[in-house]
Amino acid sequence: MRVLGIESSCDETAAAIVEDGRRILSSAVASQVAIHHPYGGVVPELASRKHIEAVVPVVEQAIGDAGLRIEEIDAVAATQGPGLVGCLLIGFSFAKAFAFARGLPWVGVDHLEGHLYSIRLGDDPPEFPYVALLASGGHTGIYHVASENSHELLGQTRDDAAGEAYDKVAKMLGLGYPGGAVIDHLAAQGNADAIAFTRPYLEKDQFDFSFSGLKTAVNRYIQTHPQAAEERCADIAAAFQEAVMDVLVHKLLYAAEVKGCSRVAVVGGVAANRRLRERLATDGAARSLAVHMPPMALCGDNAAMIAAVGYYHLGRGERTDLDADVYSRKPRC
Ligand code: KG4
Ligand code: ZN
């Protein structure tokens, strides 16, 4: 079954065609970074307008890149939430219209579930069960994944997501938007031990996160050390990053221990982080864990992950009504 996936939850318009939930035939992403960059963050109204312009060309590109005719698409899946409502509506409404016009089955997909199962589209999908860290700009959580149909949220952030903390710290340091990749690169030139930022573990034996205190600590440091903020920007980035990594890596490996899993995975935009990948490779190996990391193209927002999850849902007989609405937030996925 070839599923056309559509993703428009934030600042990327994406379409992809995935065969049988596993084989990516095409994956097209139109990024809006250049549009939002001058504002230091995503401007929802501008994002919605850009999705309207981009959705048809991106879907056409996905169909063309797959070398298919429109008649060869068997089903449609689109992100239903969470995300920016105005943005979600574009992709979701397009998917409804496309499916209705062509008489195809279609299903709404949770964006976080898409990220969670994105690891299954890479070259090295973990066998079930495994524990996964999902770290993106809007969410940070740890999941126990038992099968394609079953996952359990073990803990999540009580305030900022890890990627959000990266973006906010980058903004404080005047590094622009989006901040994750910039801090990642800058941190490699800094000394992570130069400044001792707090490690927000909350209870060390639980799986919830909190990054807003760390963000405030960095802000306070910048305000009280204005010269250092200019001259030792790389040290601040490295010290901040190491604090985030200590927490993310500890919680993921601890979850694997508690759940008795020998396999761990990391997914979401922050999974692209070089230090996180390095730390997981070494710390995971030290505990004899198999560490699974998606290719870069599957870390950030993409529609292949939406098509894959759509395939699982459609296979279970699920269908979404044409009058279904998008949602901005969902407490659990
Ligand atoms: O998954 P994603 O593309 O969108 C959401 O669902 O939020 O994640 C975007 C987030 C942003 O906060 C971005 O700064 C962060 O992922 N990110 C990174 C890196 N690349 C992207 N964070 C740390 N290091 C990176 N290399
Ligand atoms: Zn995402």
Coordinates of C-alpha atoms and ligand atoms in Angstrom, one line a residue:
M1 CA 0.0 0.0 0.0
R2 CA 1.4 3.4 -1.0
V3 CA 0.4 6.1 1.5
L4 CA 0.8 9.8 0.7
G5 CA 1.8 11.6 4.0
I6 CA 1.3 15.3 4.6
E7 CA 2.9 17.3 7.4
S8 CA 2.3 21.0 8.1
S9 CA 2.3 21.3 11.9
C10 CA 4.9 24.1 12.2
D11 CA 7.3 25.7 9.8
E12 CA 7.8 22.9 7.3
T13 CA 5.5 21.9 4.5
A14 CA 6.2 18.3 3.7
A15 CA 4.8 15.5 1.6
A16 CA 6.1 11.9 1.2
I17 CA 5.1 8.6 -0.3
V18 CA 5.9 5.5 1.8
E19 CA 5.2 1.9 0.7
D20 CA 3.9 -0.6 3.2
G21 CA 4.9 1.7 6.2
R22 CA 8.6 1.0 5.6
R23 CA 10.0 2.0 2.1
I24 CA 10.3 5.7 1.5
L25 CA 9.6 6.3 -2.2
S26 CA 9.9 10.1 -1.9
S27 CA 10.1 12.7 0.8
A28 CA 9.8 16.4 0.0
V29 CA 10.2 19.2 2.5
A30 CA 9.7 22.9 1.9
S31 CA 11.4 24.7 4.8
Q32 CA 10.3 28.2 6.0
V33 CA 13.4 29.0 8.0
A34 CA 14.4 31.9 5.8
I35 CA 10.9 33.5 6.3
H36 CA 10.9 33.3 10.1
H37 CA 14.7 33.9 10.6
P38 CA 14.4 37.8 10.8
Y39 CA 11.8 37.4 13.6
G40 CA 13.8 35.1 15.7
G41 CA 11.0 32.5 15.8
V42 CA 8.1 31.1 13.9
V43 CA 5.4 33.7 13.1
P44 CA 2.2 31.6 13.0
E45 CA 0.3 33.8 10.5
L46 CA 3.2 33.9 8.1
A47 CA 3.7 30.1 8.5
S48 CA 0.0 29.4 7.6
R49 CA 0.2 31.6 4.5
K50 CA 3.4 29.9 3.3
H51 CA 1.8 26.4 3.8
I52 CA -1.0 27.5 1.5
E53 CA 1.5 28.4 -1.2
A54 CA 3.6 25.3 -0.7
V55 CA 1.2 22.4 -0.2
V56 CA 0.3 21.7 -3.8
P57 CA 3.9 22.0 -5.2
V58 CA 5.3 19.9 -2.4
V59 CA 2.7 17.1 -3.0
E60 CA 3.3 17.3 -6.7
Q61 CA 7.0 17.0 -6.0
A62 CA 6.5 14.0 -3.8
I63 CA 4.4 12.2 -6.4
G64 CA 6.9 13.1 -9.2
D65 CA 10.0 12.1 -7.2
A66 CA 8.4 8.7 -6.4
G67 CA 7.9 8.2 -10.2
L68 CA 4.3 7.6 -9.7
R69 CA 1.0 8.7 -11.2
I70 CA -1.6 10.1 -9.0
E71 CA -3.8 7.0 -9.6
E72 CA -1.0 4.9 -7.9
I73 CA -1.6 6.4 -4.5
D74 CA -3.7 4.1 -2.3
A75 CA -4.3 6.1 0.9
V76 CA -3.6 9.5 2.6
A77 CA -2.4 10.4 6.1
A78 CA -2.0 13.9 7.4
T79 CA -0.8 15.4 10.7
Q80 CA -3.8 16.2 12.9
G81 CA -1.9 17.7 15.8
P82 CA -0.3 18.9 18.0
G83 CA 1.0 22.1 16.4
L84 CA 0.0 25.5 15.2
V85 CA -3.7 25.2 14.4
G86 CA -3.6 27.6 11.3
C87 CA -0.7 25.5 9.9
L88 CA -2.2 22.1 10.7
L89 CA -5.4 23.1 9.0
I90 CA -3.7 23.6 5.6
G91 CA -2.2 20.1 5.3
F92 CA -5.2 18.4 7.0
S93 CA -7.8 20.1 4.8
F94 CA -5.7 19.4 1.7
A95 CA -5.5 15.7 2.7
K96 CA -9.3 15.5 3.2
A97 CA -10.0 17.1 -0.2
F98 CA -7.4 14.9 -1.9
A99 CA -8.8 11.7 -0.3
F100 CA -12.4 12.7 -1.0
A101 CA -11.8 13.6 -4.6
R102 CA -9.9 10.4 -5.3
G103 CA -12.2 8.2 -3.2
L104 CA -9.2 7.1 -1.0
P105 CA -9.1 6.0 2.7
W106 CA -7.4 8.6 4.8
V107 CA -6.4 9.0 8.5
G108 CA -5.3 11.8 10.8
V109 CA -2.0 11.2 12.5
D110 CA -0.5 12.5 15.7
H111 CA 2.8 14.4 15.0
L112 CA 4.5 12.9 18.1
E113 CA 3.6 9.4 17.1
G114 CA 5.1 10.2 13.7
H115 CA 8.4 11.2 15.4
L116 CA 8.3 8.2 17.7
Y117 CA 8.1 5.7 14.8
S118 CA 10.4 7.6 12.4
I119 CA 13.2 5.4 13.6
R120 CA 11.5 2.5 11.9
L121 CA 12.1 4.1 8.5
G122 CA 15.9 4.2 8.8
D123 CA 18.4 1.5 7.8
D124 CA 18.6 0.2 11.3
P125 CA 15.1 -0.1 12.9
P126 CA 15.2 -1.5 16.4
E127 CA 13.4 -4.7 17.2
F128 CA 10.6 -4.3 19.7
P129 CA 10.5 -3.5 22.5
Y130 CA 12.7 -0.5 23.0
V131 CA 12.8 2.7 24.9
A132 CA 12.8 6.0 22.9
L133 CA 13.7 9.6 23.7
L134 CA 11.6 12.0 21.7
A135 CA 13.2 15.4 21.8
S136 CA 11.9 18.1 19.5
G137 CA 11.1 21.8 19.6
G138 CA 7.6 21.2 21.0
H139 CA 8.0 18.1 23.1
T140 CA 10.4 16.1 25.1
G141 CA 9.4 12.7 26.5
I142 CA 10.5 9.1 27.0
Y143 CA 8.5 6.2 25.7
H144 CA 8.4 2.5 26.0
V145 CA 7.6 1.2 22.5
A146 CA 6.2 -2.4 22.5
S147 CA 5.0 -2.7 18.9
E148 CA 3.8 -0.7 16.0
N149 CA 0.5 -0.4 17.8
S150 CA 1.6 0.1 21.3
H151 CA 3.7 2.6 23.2
E152 CA 3.6 4.1 26.7
L153 CA 4.7 7.6 27.7
L154 CA 7.0 7.2 30.7
G155 CA 7.7 10.8 31.4
Q156 CA 7.8 14.2 29.7
T157 CA 8.8 17.8 30.2
R158 CA 6.9 19.8 32.7
D159 CA 7.8 23.1 31.0
D160 CA 10.1 23.7 28.0
A161 CA 11.0 21.1 25.4
A162 CA 14.7 20.5 24.9
G163 CA 14.7 22.0 21.4
E164 CA 12.8 25.0 22.7
A165 CA 15.5 25.5 25.4
Y166 CA 18.1 25.4 22.6
D167 CA 16.2 28.0 20.6
K168 CA 15.7 30.3 23.5
V169 CA 19.4 30.1 24.6
A170 CA 20.5 30.8 21.0
K171 CA 18.2 33.8 21.0
M172 CA 19.8 35.1 24.3
L173 CA 23.2 34.7 22.7
G174 CA 22.1 36.5 19.6
L175 CA 22.7 33.4 17.4
G176 CA 19.5 33.6 15.5
Y177 CA 16.8 31.1 14.7
P178 CA 16.5 28.1 14.7
G179 CA 19.1 27.7 17.4
G180 CA 19.6 24.0 17.9
A181 CA 22.1 23.4 15.0
V182 CA 23.9 26.7 15.7
I183 CA 24.5 25.8 19.4
D184 CA 25.5 22.3 18.4
H185 CA 28.3 23.6 16.1
L186 CA 29.4 26.4 18.4
A187 CA 29.5 24.1 21.5
A188 CA 32.1 22.0 19.7
Q189 CA 34.5 24.9 20.0
G190 CA 33.8 25.6 23.6
N191 CA 34.8 24.2 27.0
A192 CA 31.8 22.6 28.6
D193 CA 33.4 22.7 32.1
A194 CA 34.0 26.4 32.0
I195 CA 30.6 27.2 33.6
A196 CA 28.7 24.9 36.0
F197 CA 25.0 25.2 35.0
T198 CA 22.4 23.3 37.0
R199 CA 21.4 19.8 35.9
P200 CA 17.6 19.8 36.1
Y201 CA 17.0 16.1 37.0
L202 CA 13.8 16.7 39.1
E203 CA 13.7 13.3 40.7
K204 CA 16.6 11.4 39.3
D205 CA 14.7 8.2 39.3
Q206 CA 11.7 9.5 37.4
F207 CA 11.3 10.3 33.7
D208 CA 9.9 13.9 33.7
F209 CA 12.0 16.8 32.5
S210 CA 12.2 20.5 33.2
F211 CA 14.4 22.8 31.2
S212 CA 13.0 26.2 32.1
G213 CA 15.3 26.6 35.2
L214 CA 18.4 25.8 33.1
K215 CA 17.3 28.4 30.5
T216 CA 16.9 31.0 33.3
A217 CA 20.3 30.1 34.7
V218 CA 21.9 30.7 31.3
N219 CA 20.0 34.0 31.1
R220 CA 21.1 35.1 34.5
Y221 CA 24.7 34.2 33.7
I222 CA 24.6 36.3 30.5
Q223 CA 23.2 39.3 32.4
T224 CA 25.7 39.1 35.2
H225 CA 28.7 38.4 32.8
P226 CA 28.0 40.6 29.8
Q227 CA 31.6 40.4 28.7
A228 CA 31.7 36.6 28.8
A229 CA 28.6 36.5 26.7
E230 CA 30.5 38.2 24.0
E231 CA 33.9 36.7 24.4
R232 CA 33.1 33.2 25.6
C233 CA 29.9 32.5 23.7
A234 CA 31.2 29.0 22.7
D235 CA 31.9 28.1 26.4
I236 CA 28.3 29.1 27.4
A237 CA 26.9 27.1 24.5
A238 CA 29.0 24.0 25.4
A239 CA 28.2 24.3 29.1
F240 CA 24.5 24.6 28.4
Q241 CA 24.6 21.7 25.9
E242 CA 26.4 19.4 28.3
A243 CA 23.8 20.1 31.0
V244 CA 21.0 19.2 28.6
M245 CA 22.8 16.1 27.5
D246 CA 23.6 14.9 31.0
V247 CA 19.9 14.9 31.7
L248 CA 18.6 13.5 28.4
V249 CA 21.2 10.6 28.3
H250 CA 20.7 9.8 32.0
K251 CA 16.9 9.5 31.7
L252 CA 17.0 7.5 28.6
L253 CA 19.5 5.0 29.8
Y254 CA 17.8 4.8 33.2
A255 CA 14.5 4.1 31.5
A256 CA 16.1 1.2 29.5
E257 CA 17.4 -0.2 32.8
V258 CA 14.0 0.1 34.6
K259 CA 12.1 -1.4 31.6
G260 CA 14.7 -4.2 31.0
C261 CA 15.3 -3.1 27.4
S262 CA 18.5 -3.7 25.6
R263 CA 17.7 -1.3 22.8
V264 CA 17.3 2.5 22.9
A265 CA 16.4 5.0 20.2
V266 CA 16.4 8.8 19.9
V267 CA 14.0 10.7 17.6
G268 CA 12.9 14.3 16.9
G269 CA 14.8 17.4 15.8
V270 CA 17.2 17.3 18.7
A271 CA 18.2 13.7 17.7
A272 CA 20.3 15.5 15.0
N273 CA 22.6 16.9 17.7
R274 CA 26.1 15.6 17.3
R275 CA 27.0 15.6 21.0
L276 CA 23.8 13.7 21.8
R277 CA 24.7 11.1 19.2
E278 CA 28.2 10.9 20.5
R279 CA 27.2 10.6 24.1
L280 CA 24.6 8.0 23.4
A281 CA 27.0 5.9 21.4
T282 CA 29.6 5.9 24.1
D283 CA 27.4 5.8 27.2
G284 CA 25.1 3.2 25.5
A285 CA 28.0 1.0 24.6
A286 CA 29.3 1.2 28.1
R287 CA 26.0 -0.4 29.2
S288 CA 25.9 -2.9 26.4
L289 CA 22.8 -1.2 24.9
A290 CA 22.1 -1.2 21.2
V291 CA 21.6 2.5 20.3
H292 CA 19.5 3.4 17.3
M293 CA 19.6 6.8 15.7
P294 CA 17.7 8.0 12.7
P295 CA 19.4 9.5 9.6
M296 CA 19.4 13.3 9.7
A297 CA 16.5 13.6 7.2
L298 CA 14.2 11.7 9.6
C299 CA 15.1 13.7 12.7
G300 CA 13.4 17.0 11.8
D301 CA 9.8 17.4 10.6
N302 CA 9.0 15.3 7.6
A303 CA 6.0 13.6 6.1
A304 CA 7.5 10.1 5.6
M305 CA 7.0 9.5 9.4
I306 CA 3.4 10.6 9.0
A307 CA 2.8 8.3 6.1
A308 CA 4.3 5.3 8.0
V309 CA 2.2 5.8 11.1
G310 CA -0.8 6.4 8.8
Y311 CA -0.2 3.0 7.3
Y312 CA -0.2 1.3 10.7
H313 CA -3.5 3.0 11.6
L314 CA -5.1 2.3 8.3
G315 CA -4.0 -1.4 8.6
R316 CA -6.0 -1.5 11.9
G317 CA -9.1 -0.3 10.0
E318 CA -9.0 3.2 11.4
R319 CA -10.5 6.0 9.2
T320 CA -10.8 9.7 10.1
D321 CA -14.1 11.5 9.4
L322 CA -14.2 14.3 6.9
D323 CA -15.6 16.6 9.6
A324 CA -12.7 15.9 12.0
D325 CA -10.7 18.9 13.3
V326 CA -7.1 19.5 14.1
Y327 CA -5.8 19.9 17.7
S328 CA -3.1 22.2 19.0
R329 CA -2.3 20.1 22.1
K330 CA -2.8 16.6 23.3
P331 CA -1.6 15.6 26.7
R332 CA -0.6 12.1 25.8
C333 CA 0.1 10.2 22.6
Ligands
KG4_1 O1 11.2 17.8 15.4 P1 11.4 19.2 15.0 O2 11.9 19.4 13.6 O3 10.1 20.0 15.1 C1 9.2 19.9 16.2 O4 8.4 19.0 16.2 O5 9.4 20.7 17.2 O6 12.4 19.8 16.1 C2 12.9 21.1 15.9 C3 13.8 21.4 17.1 C4 14.2 22.9 17.2 O7 13.9 23.3 18.5 C5 15.6 22.9 16.8 O8 16.4 23.9 17.5 C6 16.0 21.5 17.4 O9 15.0 20.7 17.0 N1 17.3 21.0 16.7 C7 18.4 20.8 17.4 C8 19.4 20.4 16.4 N2 18.8 20.5 15.2 C9 17.5 20.9 15.4 N3 18.7 20.8 18.7 C10 20.0 20.5 19.0 N4 20.9 20.2 18.2 C11 20.7 20.1 16.8 N5 21.7 19.8 16.0
ZN2 ZN 8.3 17.7 15.0

